[in-house]
Structures are given as structure tokens and as C-alpha cells.
């Protein structure tokens, strides 16, 4: 078949599929004359008009992720639930791979992408996923509303869904959420292909797609002991809520302009999140949220069924609706809202308020603007999915995120010309399923073995364990045998979705089953030190390997997606210099003595509580937040930063407070909301980073701060800036950070109010420590 004929047939099939499978409101000639179809009217007017035309029964049928059709008005059904965490995923019913599009680009799982510490990369991935989502919508294989990103802070290393998050630092999680939402909804950085020009009206911006910040709030437990995410009550202090749990959601809304917020299963301080009016309305009143709020799936049902918060099903749906939950993922509202309405527990105006939020988003998405292919994204189709550009981006993301944890005597990189034979051992060594949770159908996934074959011809392989749980040593013999034969050995160990996933937390931080024994047995017989490759999103206690000289190098690859095999091989053989940094602390196994249900972030030595995340944790660690090695070395030099800041002219004290607050240890602080002109205190920190080696490399520059004296509630240290820079061999690059003392030197007090300590603050980057004194 000729190339021209092939593409002609492909295009015809695409157009036929697109036109036949897409149903939409406002179809001429019978259903396009309603006011809600009039694009010249404001969104608010169109939404209110549409609601006024519906009966109560029709309104209730909209309160589900699978919204019913209103045939008399020409409105087709709509599925709100599609997933796009790190590529188009199969988890939601809004996605189908049974059409013209058979697969979609599988980017690395979020935790690995976060390890790149690269905002522009995050935005580019979100934009690429958005293009593929829009292309699939145009052929009837997806919706326009997607429930991603997951921006819960990775609080506990055992959490099965920590892999879905950008890590443990609220600032990094916030930055990732902002970049994802802006890129996905159509407001990303310049230079991304197919960017639309947006206009504003009185009810918000037009949307290419809708992103959803989830799960609000304090959600990070699946199943631990007798506690499950469905019945767990997260007891959170005002202090921790203010400086850990809420900031990513606030940023996602205020800076990212997210159009959706998902409330979580768990209760927060005794009130189910989806029935917690104070929590949900804070987003609207304090953060100016203008989207819709969806429950997590069946989270409205759990209000009554699991949490026993209400006395009846009707009370549960009423509590959720009145609190601000607009749509129920599931059927609970569909089944019980009519009864709640008839019993007077719900008013029609309560339903109308929810419908206004829902229809406003659909209108902003252009669902009521006529034939979808007429809009500016109508040309996107199968040819825009699994493109070489997107697969190259997935490869780049994996390479940037992979972290070199150990490299004794510069064991890596290997020179392919010096490698006569190579043994690859491990149950995931030959797997193409390296995407982690919320993965779709990858375009062309490659295994680790396939990646290495590009560099070495003589390869031996043995699983060593039957599977990742590795409950037996029966398969060790073959692994040990090939380890003795080969010149070099790679051992692939770690986690997969049998160990950590949605609805499944870990109980141990050690390698599963007999994996540690396998690594030790192979390393003992290998001719040269082995290369240990670790998979999975959660931290691991591999302390046995850190000090073992027979293990030359350790690489963490997370869940690297469809190009992971190639990315790893390029790093091992020196075609790419690793520069990723851990976005989470790696704790010792002893941390599992800490109850997973304890939501407190700050350490409490009086009860042997070590705290959580690098910001508060005071215990031992295997690897710290921000740890990551390179094949080259870097030298840091501070170029400029002030030594003193004066507050007198920046303060506007409230009458009900004393301007300065004395502490028993002599250190004073001031409430941030009493600093009238925080912007006048901002300053730049300039740092020069020099590549001292013969290999070009990228370096993630992390800037931290801490107070010189401890006061109650203060942090061990906190990240105030990060930037990934590319540096050629023996050259230097300058990078600059804007430091806002009101934000970066402050923390929340016990009431959740931010306080700024007076006195010395230390800014830290690698071996740089510089004191900035805040004086009155």
C-alpha cells in the first residue's frame, strides 16, 4: 500500500469515527436556539438559563460522574471521570483505547518526574498529555475533565500512593501542581506546541481541558491495621494544616487556576472531608476557587456507610451537597437525593448551586459551543498521540529523574567497549510494566534488558525471584550461576504494584521477601562490584547495600514509564550524566514503629516521636531529601546575599496584638500579617556553580533556610528555592533565587498563623551557609 493511500484511508477513518462517536449539545437544527447555546452571552447567564430549564429529577441526574442525558434539550450524557496522572490512564470510565487511538505515551510516574526538580519539564509533560487527551476526545475516546494531579504531601514512607505525588516537600508539591494544571488546562509556558489564546469573561477563563487537584485534605493512608482510607479520621493540628497539608492545594488554586478540586475519603478532625463545609468553603472564599468539587469515588457513601457521621443516607448526601461537594463520583447522590429533597433536607437552590459550578466548567470547556471539530483543537487526532516528540520527552523525563544514590570509586559509567558480558538479574529486569499506578496502554514500552542490548551483545538473564514479593529462594541458583559467568552484573530489585498501590500500604521499608538475600548472594560471587537498580515509588531501607563494597553503584529509577529501559541504559553506559535528587527522605526500617495514623509533622522527643519529612524529622536516615550523585563534581560559590534586613519600616501592627512577641529563650518573632510591605524585604541570592569534571552534567541547586536558634514549632530546615542547571565541563553557571522572608523564613504557630522569627536566619546550599539577620 502506498504511503499516500495509507494516510488517506487513515484520515477518512478518523473523520468518520470522530463525527459518528462525538455527541454534543446545541446541535442544529432543533437544539441550537436555546440561550445556553448562545456563545455571545456570559458564561454565568448561559449556566443559569440551562439550570432554569431543568426539572428537579433532571437536575438530580446530573449529580454523578456519569451525568445523564437531557434528551428533550438535546443534551447528551457526559462522563466526568477520566485520568491523566502521568499519561492517559485506563482507571477512569471516560477513557477507552478501543478506537482509533490504541495507546498513549506513558511518562514516568510522578515521584520520578519530581526528582528532576525541573519546572519546565513538568509543564512540558502536562502539555503533551493534554494534547493526547484532546486528540482522544476528538475521536470519542475520552472526556474533557481529568482527575489529576495528586498533590498530597508524601508524609509517610509506607503510603501506597506516595508514588503518585511529587514528594514530601510542600513547596515542591505546590510547584509541580501549578505547572501541571497550567500546562494541562492550556495555560502553560511559552514554546509548548498548540497553545491557545485565552480570553476572560465574568466567570473565568476558557479551558482546553480541566485538571483536578486531589485529594483534599490530609489524605495519605490506604490500609494500615484496622484503619482504611474509608473510615480514617485524620487528626491534624492547625499548625500542620497551615504549613504542610493545605499549601499545595492553595497554590494549585490560586496560582494554577485549577478548575476542579476533589475531596478525600477520610475525615479531618472528625468531619468527613466531603461533608466538611469549613474545609471546602475555604477554597472558595479564601482562595477564590471557581471550579467544581467532586467527591472521591464513593466518598459520599462513606459518610454514612463507613464513617457513621450521619444517621441516614439522605443526611449523608445532604451534608455533602451543603458543604460544597458538587458532584458524587458514584451513584449515592442519584439514589438518595430525591428522598433527601422530598424530606426537606435539601433545597432546590442547593442543587442549583452545584449545577452552576458543573455547567460553568462545561461551558468554559466549549461543550455547548456547537460542533466540537470547529474549535481550535479540532484538528488534533490519532496522529498527535504517541508521537516521537512525546516519546523523546518521556525519555528525557526518565533520564532527568533517575537518581544515582551510590557510586563507589566512580564505578559508573561503564564503557561499552570494555564490557564483554553482562548478567541482568531480577524479577523486573525483563518487564515492560514499569509505569506504576494510573497507567494506560503505553506506546512502545521497553524493558531494562532491551535497553541494555543496545550496548552489550552478550547478555545473561535470570529472574532470581519468581516475582517481586520473592517469597522463595528456589530460583537463586540460576542467578548465582550467571553472576559467576558474566563480567558485570546488574541486579534489579525493589517494588512494584504488588507492594504499593491504591488501597494498599506497606508494612516494611525493607526489600520484599528474599530480595535482600538475592542481592547479597549475587554480589558475593560476582567478579566485580554489582550495580543495584531499585524500582518503586516508596523509600527503601537498603542500608545493607550502602556500606557493602561488593555493591559498586545504586540507582533509583522509580517507575520510569515506557522509555525506562533505554533511560537506565543511557545512564549506566555514560551517554547521560544523572542529576536527579530524591524528593523524599529514605528512612530506616525502625521508622515502621511510628504509627501511620499519627498525622503530626513535628518531632516530640517526650513520646519518642521522630517527626516526619526532612523538615521535621530528627532520626537516622538511609538517604536524605535532595540526595543524588553525578558522574562529575560541582563547586558552589555564593556571589551575593544581604547580611541584614530591617523590619521597622515594613511593619503595620494590628491594634489587638503587640508588634513584637517575646519568647522565654530570648528570641522574638512577629506575625507575618503584621508586616505591611513584605515585598520590600525580598532579596536575591546569587550562586555560582562550577563543573569541576571532564563530563558535562546537570545539577539541581537546592536552597534551604533555617533559624539559628530553635523556637517552639520551628523547622529543622525548609526548602526555599530550586533550579536545575546544565553545566559544561570545567565551566560555571550562575543562578539566582528570589527570597521572600515573609514566606521563606516563617512558619505556622499553633494557631496556624505564620510567624517570622527575629534574629539570624541561615541560608544553605550544599556547603554554603550564609547568615541573614532580621533586625528591628
XYZ file of C-alpha atoms in Angstrom:
776
model
C 0.000 0.000 0.000
C 1.397 3.433 -0.907
C 2.132 5.934 1.845
C -0.354 8.429 0.378
C -3.141 5.845 0.203
C -2.407 4.678 3.737
C -2.699 8.168 5.200
C -5.792 8.947 3.110
C -7.597 5.871 4.451
C -6.389 6.665 7.974
C -7.713 10.211 7.729
C -11.104 9.076 6.395
C -11.479 6.545 9.195
C -10.540 9.237 11.713
C -13.106 11.687 10.356
C -15.844 9.066 10.254
C -15.055 7.891 13.782
C -14.856 11.457 15.055
C -18.137 12.614 13.554
C -20.083 9.484 14.480
C -18.840 8.951 18.016
C -18.995 12.504 19.296
C -22.358 13.659 20.508
C -22.680 17.195 21.768
C -25.293 19.725 22.894
C -26.624 22.550 20.757
C -26.941 20.507 17.581
C -28.785 22.236 14.755
C -31.474 22.498 13.646
C -33.600 21.633 16.718
C -31.372 22.215 19.728
C -29.162 25.182 18.934
C -31.567 28.012 19.675
C -31.515 27.792 23.468
C -29.901 30.744 25.285
C -27.306 28.425 26.790
C -26.076 27.777 23.231
C -25.535 31.486 22.583
C -21.756 31.964 22.841
C -22.125 35.754 22.933
C -23.752 35.581 26.349
C -21.701 35.455 29.556
C -20.975 32.003 30.988
C -22.950 32.890 34.125
C -26.073 33.723 32.130
C -25.800 30.595 29.994
C -25.374 28.348 33.040
C -28.295 29.907 34.907
C -30.543 29.641 31.849
C -29.705 25.990 31.397
C -30.449 25.212 35.047
C -33.799 27.018 34.832
C -34.927 24.697 32.036
C -34.395 21.506 34.038
C -36.854 19.659 36.231
C -35.819 18.565 39.719
C -35.464 14.971 38.542
C -33.267 16.049 35.626
C -31.147 18.132 37.966
C -30.535 15.226 40.325
C -29.459 13.044 37.405
C -26.557 15.453 36.823
C -25.072 14.889 40.295
C -22.974 11.888 39.296
C -19.738 11.410 37.400
C -21.898 9.678 34.789
C -24.279 12.566 34.157
C -27.491 11.561 32.380
C -28.720 12.918 29.074
C -31.493 15.505 28.880
C -32.924 14.363 25.582
C -35.645 16.983 25.262
C -32.969 19.695 25.335
C -30.560 17.784 23.115
C -28.012 17.349 25.891
C -26.153 14.014 25.690
C -24.784 12.123 28.704
C -21.370 13.163 29.970
C -18.691 11.184 31.817
C -16.712 13.450 34.146
C -14.186 10.827 35.216
C -11.043 10.488 33.117
C -7.487 10.074 34.449
C -4.193 11.581 33.274
C -1.719 11.380 36.158
C 1.384 10.719 34.031
C -0.253 10.000 30.702
C -3.760 8.952 29.702
C -4.740 6.167 32.104
C -7.314 3.396 31.978
C -8.550 3.902 35.559
C -11.495 6.135 34.712
C -14.526 5.088 32.635
C -14.137 8.198 30.493
C -11.140 6.654 28.712
C -11.226 3.957 26.042
C -8.394 2.500 23.986
C -10.830 0.603 21.770
C -10.941 3.133 18.960
C -8.618 4.867 16.536
C -6.185 5.516 19.392
C -4.816 2.216 20.721
C -2.201 3.593 23.126
C -0.847 6.791 24.673
C 2.542 7.987 25.854
C 3.387 6.627 29.306
C 5.530 9.182 31.090
C 7.427 8.333 34.280
C 5.381 8.079 37.450
C 5.134 11.476 39.177
C 7.585 10.721 42.014
C 10.386 10.128 39.467
C 9.496 13.183 37.403
C 9.554 15.222 40.606
C 13.133 14.016 41.218
C 14.184 16.052 38.175
C 13.337 19.268 40.067
C 12.618 20.890 36.706
C 9.570 23.133 36.351
C 9.824 23.449 32.567
C 9.931 19.656 32.233
C 6.812 19.310 34.385
C 4.960 21.876 32.289
C 6.033 20.230 29.031
C 4.793 16.816 30.176
C 1.429 18.255 31.235
C 1.054 19.982 27.866
C 1.950 16.804 25.983
C -0.560 14.755 27.969
C -3.159 17.444 27.271
C -2.567 17.208 23.515
C -3.067 13.446 23.634
C -6.163 13.833 25.810
C -7.686 16.337 23.397
C -6.836 14.110 20.461
C -8.620 11.207 22.129
C -11.624 13.367 22.937
C -11.909 14.323 19.287
C -12.348 10.666 18.335
C -14.738 9.924 21.182
C -12.284 8.098 23.438
C -12.098 10.470 26.403
C -13.872 13.275 28.155
C -12.547 16.770 28.810
C -12.414 16.606 32.609
C -9.478 14.757 34.151
C -8.844 13.959 37.816
C -5.160 14.736 38.203
C -2.734 15.757 39.703
C -2.354 14.090 43.106
C -0.827 16.798 45.296
C -0.990 15.228 48.733
C 2.300 15.546 50.597
C 4.169 12.202 50.823
C 4.058 12.170 54.631
C 4.651 8.512 55.459
C 7.094 6.288 53.508
C 4.679 3.342 53.679
C 1.894 5.092 51.783
C 0.957 3.054 48.696
C 0.097 6.134 46.637
C 3.146 8.196 47.534
C 4.440 7.228 44.086
C 1.687 9.389 42.555
C 2.845 12.531 44.341
C 5.721 14.992 43.810
C 7.221 14.072 47.187
C 7.370 15.253 50.781
C 8.107 18.967 50.466
C 5.049 21.261 50.264
C 6.923 23.791 48.137
C 7.941 21.201 45.535
C 4.468 19.653 45.566
C 2.963 23.119 45.107
C 5.292 23.983 42.236
C 4.562 20.704 40.480
C 0.805 21.156 40.901
C 0.906 24.656 39.457
C 2.963 23.589 36.428
C 0.772 20.558 35.777
C -2.532 22.405 35.995
C -1.397 25.371 33.906
C 0.136 23.129 31.260
C -2.792 20.723 31.132
C -5.591 23.295 31.109
C -3.897 25.292 28.379
C -2.040 27.953 30.309
C 1.480 26.528 30.376
C 4.786 28.039 29.460
C 5.555 29.651 26.133
C 7.023 27.441 23.483
C 4.710 24.492 24.083
C 3.021 23.458 20.857
C -0.645 24.149 20.196
C -1.009 26.828 22.845
C -4.346 28.603 22.683
C -5.044 32.263 23.252
C -7.437 32.601 26.139
C -9.993 35.262 26.815
C -11.529 36.191 30.135
C -15.181 36.747 30.814
C -17.007 37.494 34.016
C -16.926 33.873 35.146
C -13.439 32.671 34.333
C -11.067 31.638 31.591
C -11.809 29.353 28.711
C -10.367 25.906 29.216
C -8.741 23.464 26.834
C -9.175 20.722 29.431
C -9.991 20.602 33.127
C -7.468 19.408 35.729
C -8.371 18.403 39.277
C -6.278 18.874 42.415
C -6.735 15.882 44.700
C -7.260 14.666 47.425
C -8.381 17.490 49.741
C -7.261 17.139 52.509
C -4.774 15.284 54.758
C -5.153 12.089 52.751
C -2.216 9.661 52.815
C -3.374 6.355 54.267
C -4.850 3.433 52.347
C -4.962 0.483 54.728
C -2.978 0.153 57.947
C -4.103 -2.113 60.757
C -7.812 -1.628 61.344
C -7.733 1.740 59.621
C -8.660 2.263 55.989
C -8.982 5.398 53.924
C -12.752 4.962 54.146
C -13.001 5.166 57.934
C -9.847 7.016 58.968
C -10.132 10.267 60.899
C -7.051 12.420 60.289
C -6.463 14.453 63.419
C -4.496 17.462 62.194
C -3.359 20.494 64.160
C -3.973 23.996 62.838
C -0.202 24.372 62.652
C 0.368 21.329 60.445
C -2.648 22.096 58.301
C -1.322 25.590 57.625
C 2.273 24.780 56.733
C 2.108 21.219 55.358
C -1.276 19.875 54.279
C -3.000 22.926 52.771
C -0.285 24.862 50.862
C -0.215 22.628 47.746
C -3.977 22.959 47.315
C -3.900 26.687 47.856
C -1.158 27.079 45.239
C -2.946 24.763 42.830
C -5.999 27.011 43.016
C -4.508 30.485 43.383
C -1.539 30.113 41.026
C -2.561 27.178 38.859
C -6.212 28.258 38.481
C -7.372 24.670 38.839
C -10.950 24.122 37.710
C -11.616 21.084 39.903
C -10.984 20.050 43.476
C -11.528 16.523 44.790
C -12.459 15.949 48.420
C -10.971 12.851 50.017
C -12.403 9.776 51.741
C -11.013 10.431 55.183
C -12.410 12.643 57.884
C -10.470 15.700 59.013
C -10.764 16.334 62.741
C -13.957 14.326 62.984
C -15.756 15.582 59.867
C -15.665 13.654 56.552
C -13.784 15.764 54.026
C -16.666 15.763 51.530
C -19.043 16.960 54.255
C -16.610 19.435 55.792
C -18.058 22.838 54.952
C -15.291 24.825 56.646
C -12.679 22.936 54.637
C -14.390 23.123 51.244
C -15.609 26.690 51.563
C -12.139 27.878 52.495
C -11.154 27.051 48.921
C -13.941 29.228 47.541
C -13.905 32.135 49.981
C -10.226 32.393 50.938
C -8.561 31.070 47.772
C -11.127 32.228 45.186
C -11.749 28.766 43.746
C -14.088 28.965 40.735
C -14.402 25.355 39.672
C -16.357 22.297 40.698
C -15.775 19.973 43.649
C -16.057 16.255 43.110
C -16.020 13.557 45.729
C -13.515 10.767 45.509
C -15.310 7.691 44.246
C -17.982 6.617 46.731
C -16.682 9.143 49.266
C -20.236 10.429 49.739
C -21.355 6.900 50.560
C -18.632 6.519 53.178
C -20.014 9.500 55.115
C -22.805 7.230 56.299
C -21.708 3.693 55.468
C -18.169 3.738 56.894
C -17.707 6.856 58.996
C -21.187 6.774 60.552
C -21.156 10.564 60.537
C -24.860 10.856 59.696
C -27.950 8.948 60.743
C -29.199 8.186 57.250
C -28.303 8.063 53.560
C -30.370 11.209 52.985
C -28.451 13.064 55.666
C -25.158 11.998 54.060
C -25.985 13.350 50.592
C -27.429 16.497 52.143
C -24.319 17.065 54.240
C -22.050 16.652 51.222
C -24.112 18.920 48.965
C -24.493 21.659 51.550
C -20.801 21.522 52.433
C -19.908 22.242 48.817
C -19.478 18.858 47.104
C -20.960 19.435 43.662
C -20.725 16.005 42.129
C -20.610 12.480 43.502
C -18.263 10.019 41.852
C -20.609 7.080 42.186
C -24.365 6.714 42.460
C -25.082 7.610 46.074
C -26.489 11.049 45.300
C -28.513 9.647 42.414
C -30.103 7.062 44.705
C -30.779 9.202 47.778
C -31.006 12.862 46.710
C -34.670 12.716 45.663
C -35.655 11.351 49.053
C -33.488 13.984 50.775
C -35.213 16.658 48.691
C -38.706 15.368 49.454
C -37.910 15.269 53.182
C -36.721 18.863 53.094
C -33.120 18.026 53.931
C -32.016 19.534 50.602
C -33.454 22.591 48.877
C -33.613 23.058 45.129
C -31.316 26.041 45.494
C -28.676 23.727 46.999
C -28.854 21.549 43.898
C -28.834 24.585 41.614
C -25.676 25.876 43.257
C -23.890 22.611 42.486
C -25.210 22.561 38.922
C -23.993 26.083 38.357
C -20.456 25.038 39.221
C -20.705 21.965 36.994
C -22.264 23.604 33.952
C -19.924 26.594 34.216
C -16.963 24.268 33.725
C -18.619 22.502 30.792
C -19.354 25.868 29.209
C -15.776 27.035 29.744
C -14.649 23.844 28.023
C -16.777 24.701 24.979
C -19.098 21.700 25.307
C -22.097 23.891 24.484
C -20.433 25.852 21.687
C -21.533 23.704 18.777
C -19.736 21.069 16.745
C -16.504 20.182 18.599
C -14.369 19.897 15.455
C -14.924 23.576 14.748
C -12.931 24.647 17.780
C -9.244 25.431 17.729
C -8.254 21.957 18.926
C -10.466 20.116 16.465
C -7.554 19.148 14.226
C -5.937 17.048 16.935
C -6.328 13.325 16.365
C -4.552 9.954 16.420
C -1.564 11.443 14.623
C -0.891 13.548 17.732
C -0.704 10.595 20.140
C 2.456 8.559 20.738
C 4.454 10.986 18.627
C 8.232 10.798 18.510
C 8.281 14.188 20.225
C 6.279 12.902 23.169
C 8.299 9.701 23.492
C 11.519 11.732 23.467
C 10.043 13.872 26.237
C 9.199 10.726 28.236
C 12.781 9.529 27.787
C 14.168 12.888 28.868
C 11.934 12.896 31.943
C 13.129 9.439 32.977
C 16.782 10.362 32.497
C 16.444 13.598 34.423
C 14.638 11.906 37.306
C 16.782 8.802 37.852
C 18.891 9.212 40.988
C 22.425 7.874 41.459
C 22.452 7.000 45.162
C 25.908 5.431 45.437
C 28.935 5.242 43.120
C 31.983 3.820 44.894
C 35.307 4.657 43.252
C 33.419 6.047 40.242
C 32.330 2.548 39.271
C 29.830 4.010 36.825
C 29.614 4.793 33.993
C 30.626 1.619 32.191
C 32.435 1.780 28.878
C 30.520 -0.443 26.496
C 33.740 -1.351 24.690
C 35.114 -2.815 27.916
C 32.075 -4.956 28.735
C 32.423 -8.451 27.282
C 29.370 -9.880 29.055
C 26.649 -8.705 31.365
C 24.217 -10.518 33.649
C 20.897 -8.882 34.449
C 19.109 -10.369 37.440
C 15.746 -9.604 38.993
C 12.028 -10.254 38.504
C 11.509 -6.873 36.803
C 14.613 -6.953 34.600
C 12.634 -8.196 31.601
C 9.357 -6.460 32.418
C 7.767 -3.785 30.253
C 5.328 -2.922 33.032
C 7.367 -0.152 34.669
C 4.767 2.603 34.760
C 3.388 2.392 38.284
C -0.197 3.226 39.200
C -2.632 5.096 36.946
C -1.020 3.907 33.720
C -2.734 3.471 30.372
C -1.626 1.470 27.349
C 1.977 2.529 26.575
C 3.013 3.267 23.001
C 6.099 1.070 22.736
C 7.417 0.059 26.168
C 10.949 -1.278 26.521
C 12.354 -3.457 29.271
C 15.656 -2.930 31.040
C 17.122 -5.873 29.156
C 16.058 -4.407 25.821
C 17.673 -1.112 26.754
C 20.971 -2.727 27.711
C 21.049 -4.773 24.488
C 21.786 -1.543 22.655
C 25.200 -1.543 24.344
C 26.136 -5.176 25.079
C 25.687 -8.238 22.878
C 26.497 -10.984 25.348
C 23.726 -10.797 27.962
C 22.588 -13.359 30.504
C 19.276 -13.096 32.345
C 17.762 -14.776 35.367
C 14.783 -13.645 37.438
C 16.291 -14.810 40.732
C 12.832 -14.471 42.283
C 9.601 -15.735 40.782
C 8.071 -12.305 41.275
C 8.593 -9.089 43.231
C 7.193 -10.477 46.531
C 10.050 -13.033 46.271
C 8.639 -15.455 48.815
C 11.149 -18.180 47.999
C 14.847 -18.623 47.216
C 14.164 -21.511 44.840
C 15.302 -19.530 41.794
C 18.572 -18.235 43.273
C 20.763 -20.950 41.708
C 20.411 -19.748 38.115
C 21.009 -16.145 39.142
C 24.161 -17.070 41.052
C 25.361 -19.184 38.139
C 25.141 -16.406 35.541
C 26.606 -13.896 38.004
C 29.718 -16.086 38.161
C 29.970 -16.213 34.362
C 29.415 -12.555 33.471
C 31.988 -9.806 33.678
C 29.479 -7.277 35.043
C 26.204 -7.766 36.909
C 23.094 -5.586 37.202
C 20.558 -6.557 39.883
C 17.067 -5.082 39.537
C 15.332 -5.104 42.932
C 12.659 -3.060 44.670
C 8.906 -2.597 44.465
C 6.009 -2.921 42.078
C 2.246 -2.561 42.413
C 2.004 -5.793 44.387
C 3.765 -3.891 47.184
C 2.446 -0.338 46.925
C -0.635 0.929 45.168
C -4.051 2.467 45.740
C -5.785 0.692 48.646
C -2.510 -0.973 49.704
C 0.132 0.449 52.044
C 3.410 -1.228 53.030
C 4.265 -2.504 56.495
C 8.016 -2.701 55.932
C 10.643 -0.498 54.301
C 12.924 -3.442 53.535
C 13.181 -5.085 50.141
C 10.308 -7.575 49.785
C 10.724 -11.220 50.715
C 14.084 -12.749 49.882
C 15.230 -9.891 47.644
C 17.941 -8.758 50.085
C 19.286 -12.304 50.260
C 19.323 -12.456 46.462
C 21.303 -9.223 46.188
C 23.833 -10.383 48.787
C 24.217 -13.835 47.248
C 24.808 -12.476 43.760
C 27.161 -9.705 44.921
C 29.229 -12.241 46.846
C 30.058 -14.325 43.751
C 30.324 -11.587 41.126
C 33.721 -10.909 39.610
C 33.324 -7.164 40.042
C 31.121 -4.971 42.215
C 27.484 -5.179 41.132
C 25.129 -2.427 40.041
C 21.953 -2.363 42.139
C 18.926 -0.847 40.418
C 15.939 -0.046 42.657
C 12.396 0.277 41.365
C 9.309 1.653 43.123
C 7.996 4.915 44.436
C 8.379 4.424 48.180
C 11.590 4.806 50.207
C 13.570 1.631 50.946
C 15.916 0.672 53.745
C 18.875 -0.629 51.734
C 21.435 0.150 54.432
C 22.972 -3.281 53.861
C 23.948 -2.172 50.349
C 25.208 1.298 51.209
C 28.284 0.060 53.052
C 28.856 -3.132 51.049
C 31.954 -2.770 48.874
C 30.747 -5.582 46.615
C 27.904 -3.265 45.556
C 29.580 -0.582 43.477
C 26.644 1.587 42.497
C 22.995 2.054 43.425
C 20.479 3.686 41.082
C 16.849 4.506 41.900
C 14.637 4.501 38.807
C 11.191 4.754 40.447
C 8.579 3.796 37.883
C 10.266 5.178 34.745
C 7.466 4.610 32.218
C 7.663 3.209 28.727
C 11.170 4.509 27.962
C 12.653 3.473 31.309
C 14.796 0.663 29.935
C 16.507 2.957 27.492
C 16.888 5.769 30.030
C 18.629 3.492 32.512
C 20.998 2.051 29.915
C 21.991 5.518 28.701
C 22.961 6.411 32.265
C 24.788 3.166 33.030
C 26.875 3.461 29.866
C 27.597 7.151 30.235
C 25.523 8.603 27.429
C 23.691 10.644 30.053
C 25.041 12.034 33.306
C 22.493 11.501 36.114
C 21.334 14.574 38.005
C 18.134 13.572 39.804
C 17.665 14.212 43.522
C 15.451 12.341 45.970
C 12.159 14.192 46.605
C 11.611 12.125 49.765
C 13.582 11.048 52.832
C 14.620 7.382 52.889
C 14.079 6.149 56.453
C 15.445 3.082 58.277
C 13.166 0.134 58.973
C 12.818 1.307 62.572
C 10.557 4.093 61.329
C 7.810 1.499 60.923
C 7.394 1.656 64.709
C 5.793 5.065 64.179
C 2.011 4.750 63.862
C 0.944 5.583 60.343
C -2.146 7.220 61.806
C -0.161 9.904 63.647
C -0.584 12.980 61.450
C 1.749 15.230 63.448
C 4.651 16.557 61.444
C 6.818 17.914 64.242
C 9.023 15.719 66.408
C 8.110 15.111 70.030
C 11.033 13.532 71.933
C 8.888 13.192 75.076
C 6.987 10.372 73.408
C 9.809 9.130 71.168
C 8.140 10.591 68.103
C 10.808 11.485 65.487
C 8.732 13.765 63.271
C 8.143 13.420 59.547
C 9.880 14.524 56.349
C 13.234 16.280 56.250
C 11.602 19.466 57.523
C 10.893 17.995 60.976
C 12.438 14.509 61.223
C 15.258 14.155 63.762
C 16.082 10.448 63.390
C 18.558 8.476 61.321
C 18.122 8.220 57.573
C 19.381 5.994 54.776
C 19.384 8.834 52.234
C 18.234 12.384 52.827
C 15.853 14.555 50.861
C 17.776 16.072 47.958
C 20.419 13.334 47.848
C 21.721 12.467 44.394
C 25.145 11.987 42.831
C 26.655 12.814 39.451
C 29.474 11.452 37.308
C 31.150 14.811 37.758
C 31.641 17.110 40.765
C 30.410 20.623 41.396
C 31.680 23.530 43.454
C 29.336 26.173 44.860
C 30.196 29.804 45.489
C 27.959 32.462 46.998
C 28.101 35.584 44.858
C 25.669 37.874 46.634
C 23.182 37.942 49.508
C 22.464 40.555 52.157
C 23.681 40.190 55.723
C 20.994 42.270 57.413
C 17.342 43.193 56.929
C 15.492 45.834 58.938
C 11.796 45.483 59.725
C 10.892 48.875 61.188
C 9.564 50.441 58.000
C 7.763 47.283 56.922
C 5.594 46.789 59.986
C 1.973 47.715 60.438
C 0.901 46.230 63.768
C -2.705 45.333 64.451
C -4.204 47.085 67.470
C -5.129 43.808 69.160
C -1.592 42.454 69.059
C 1.729 43.504 70.396
C 4.049 44.102 67.493
C 6.849 42.049 68.993
C 6.364 38.796 70.871
C 8.964 37.789 73.450
C 9.893 34.184 73.976
C 11.394 32.592 77.063
C 14.633 31.832 75.203
C 15.089 35.444 74.233
C 14.230 35.035 70.559
C 11.460 37.250 69.269
C 9.066 36.873 66.382
C 6.438 38.859 64.570
C 3.219 37.794 62.857
C 3.650 37.854 59.093
C 0.281 39.515 58.599
C 1.649 42.467 60.606
C 4.424 43.019 58.070
C 2.724 45.524 55.822
C 5.172 45.501 52.919
C 6.648 42.029 52.645
C 7.745 42.783 49.087
C 10.181 45.415 50.394
C 12.050 42.704 52.284
C 12.651 40.467 49.294
C 16.210 39.928 48.187
C 18.218 37.929 45.667
C 20.666 35.159 46.424
C 23.146 34.597 43.617
C 25.120 31.372 43.467
C 27.795 30.247 41.029
C 28.089 26.510 40.347
C 31.204 25.159 38.657
C 31.522 21.789 36.970
C 34.942 20.563 38.117
C 35.000 17.417 35.979
C 35.518 16.278 32.424
C 31.865 15.333 31.887
C 29.037 17.754 31.109
C 26.274 17.498 33.664
C 23.128 18.943 35.168
C 22.925 19.997 38.774
C 19.844 20.588 40.880
C 20.626 23.609 43.049
C 18.616 23.478 46.273
C 18.392 26.489 48.575
C 17.270 25.925 52.176
C 16.770 28.110 55.221
C 16.684 27.547 58.971
C 16.717 29.706 62.062
C 19.948 29.902 64.044
C 18.104 29.253 67.333
C 15.302 26.783 67.853
C 11.937 28.093 68.953
C 8.781 26.120 69.527
C 7.426 24.739 66.270
C 10.343 25.807 64.095
C 11.585 23.567 61.311
C 14.866 21.693 61.060
C 15.188 23.422 57.699
C 12.949 24.178 54.749
C 13.422 24.423 51.001
C 13.043 27.967 49.699
C 14.153 27.531 46.086
C 15.314 25.022 43.480
C 16.651 25.211 39.950
C 18.089 22.625 37.569
C 21.032 23.955 35.572
C 23.098 22.433 32.766
C 26.844 22.983 33.148
C 29.522 22.111 30.613
C 32.783 20.548 31.703
C 35.032 22.983 33.620
C 32.533 25.807 33.182
C 30.379 27.752 35.614
C 26.745 28.813 35.652
C 25.181 31.471 37.816
C 21.704 31.008 39.237
C 19.605 33.417 41.242
C 16.825 32.917 43.789
C 14.322 35.491 44.995
C 13.921 35.073 48.749
C 10.819 36.413 50.459
C 11.470 36.382 54.224
C 7.746 36.594 54.986
C 7.276 33.308 53.151
C 10.629 31.541 53.281
C 11.808 32.385 56.800
C 8.431 31.984 58.522
C 6.398 29.045 59.776
C 2.981 28.418 61.309
C 2.378 28.737 65.022
C -0.004 26.521 66.988
C -2.966 28.570 65.776
C -1.984 28.281 62.120
C -0.793 31.893 61.868
C 2.568 32.447 60.206
C 5.292 33.936 62.373
C 8.635 35.382 61.338
C 11.440 34.956 63.885
C 13.617 37.991 64.589
C 17.343 37.332 64.533
C 19.668 35.198 62.456
C 18.450 33.040 59.597
C 20.831 30.737 57.763
C 20.514 30.130 54.038
C 22.093 26.863 52.927
C 23.065 25.390 49.572
C 25.452 22.416 49.530
C 28.451 23.615 51.601
C 27.362 27.282 51.546
C 25.992 28.714 54.774
C 25.210 32.419 54.955
C 23.577 34.330 57.815
C 20.888 36.911 57.114
C 19.969 38.798 60.262
C 16.473 40.253 60.612
C 16.537 43.213 62.938
C 14.020 45.690 64.267
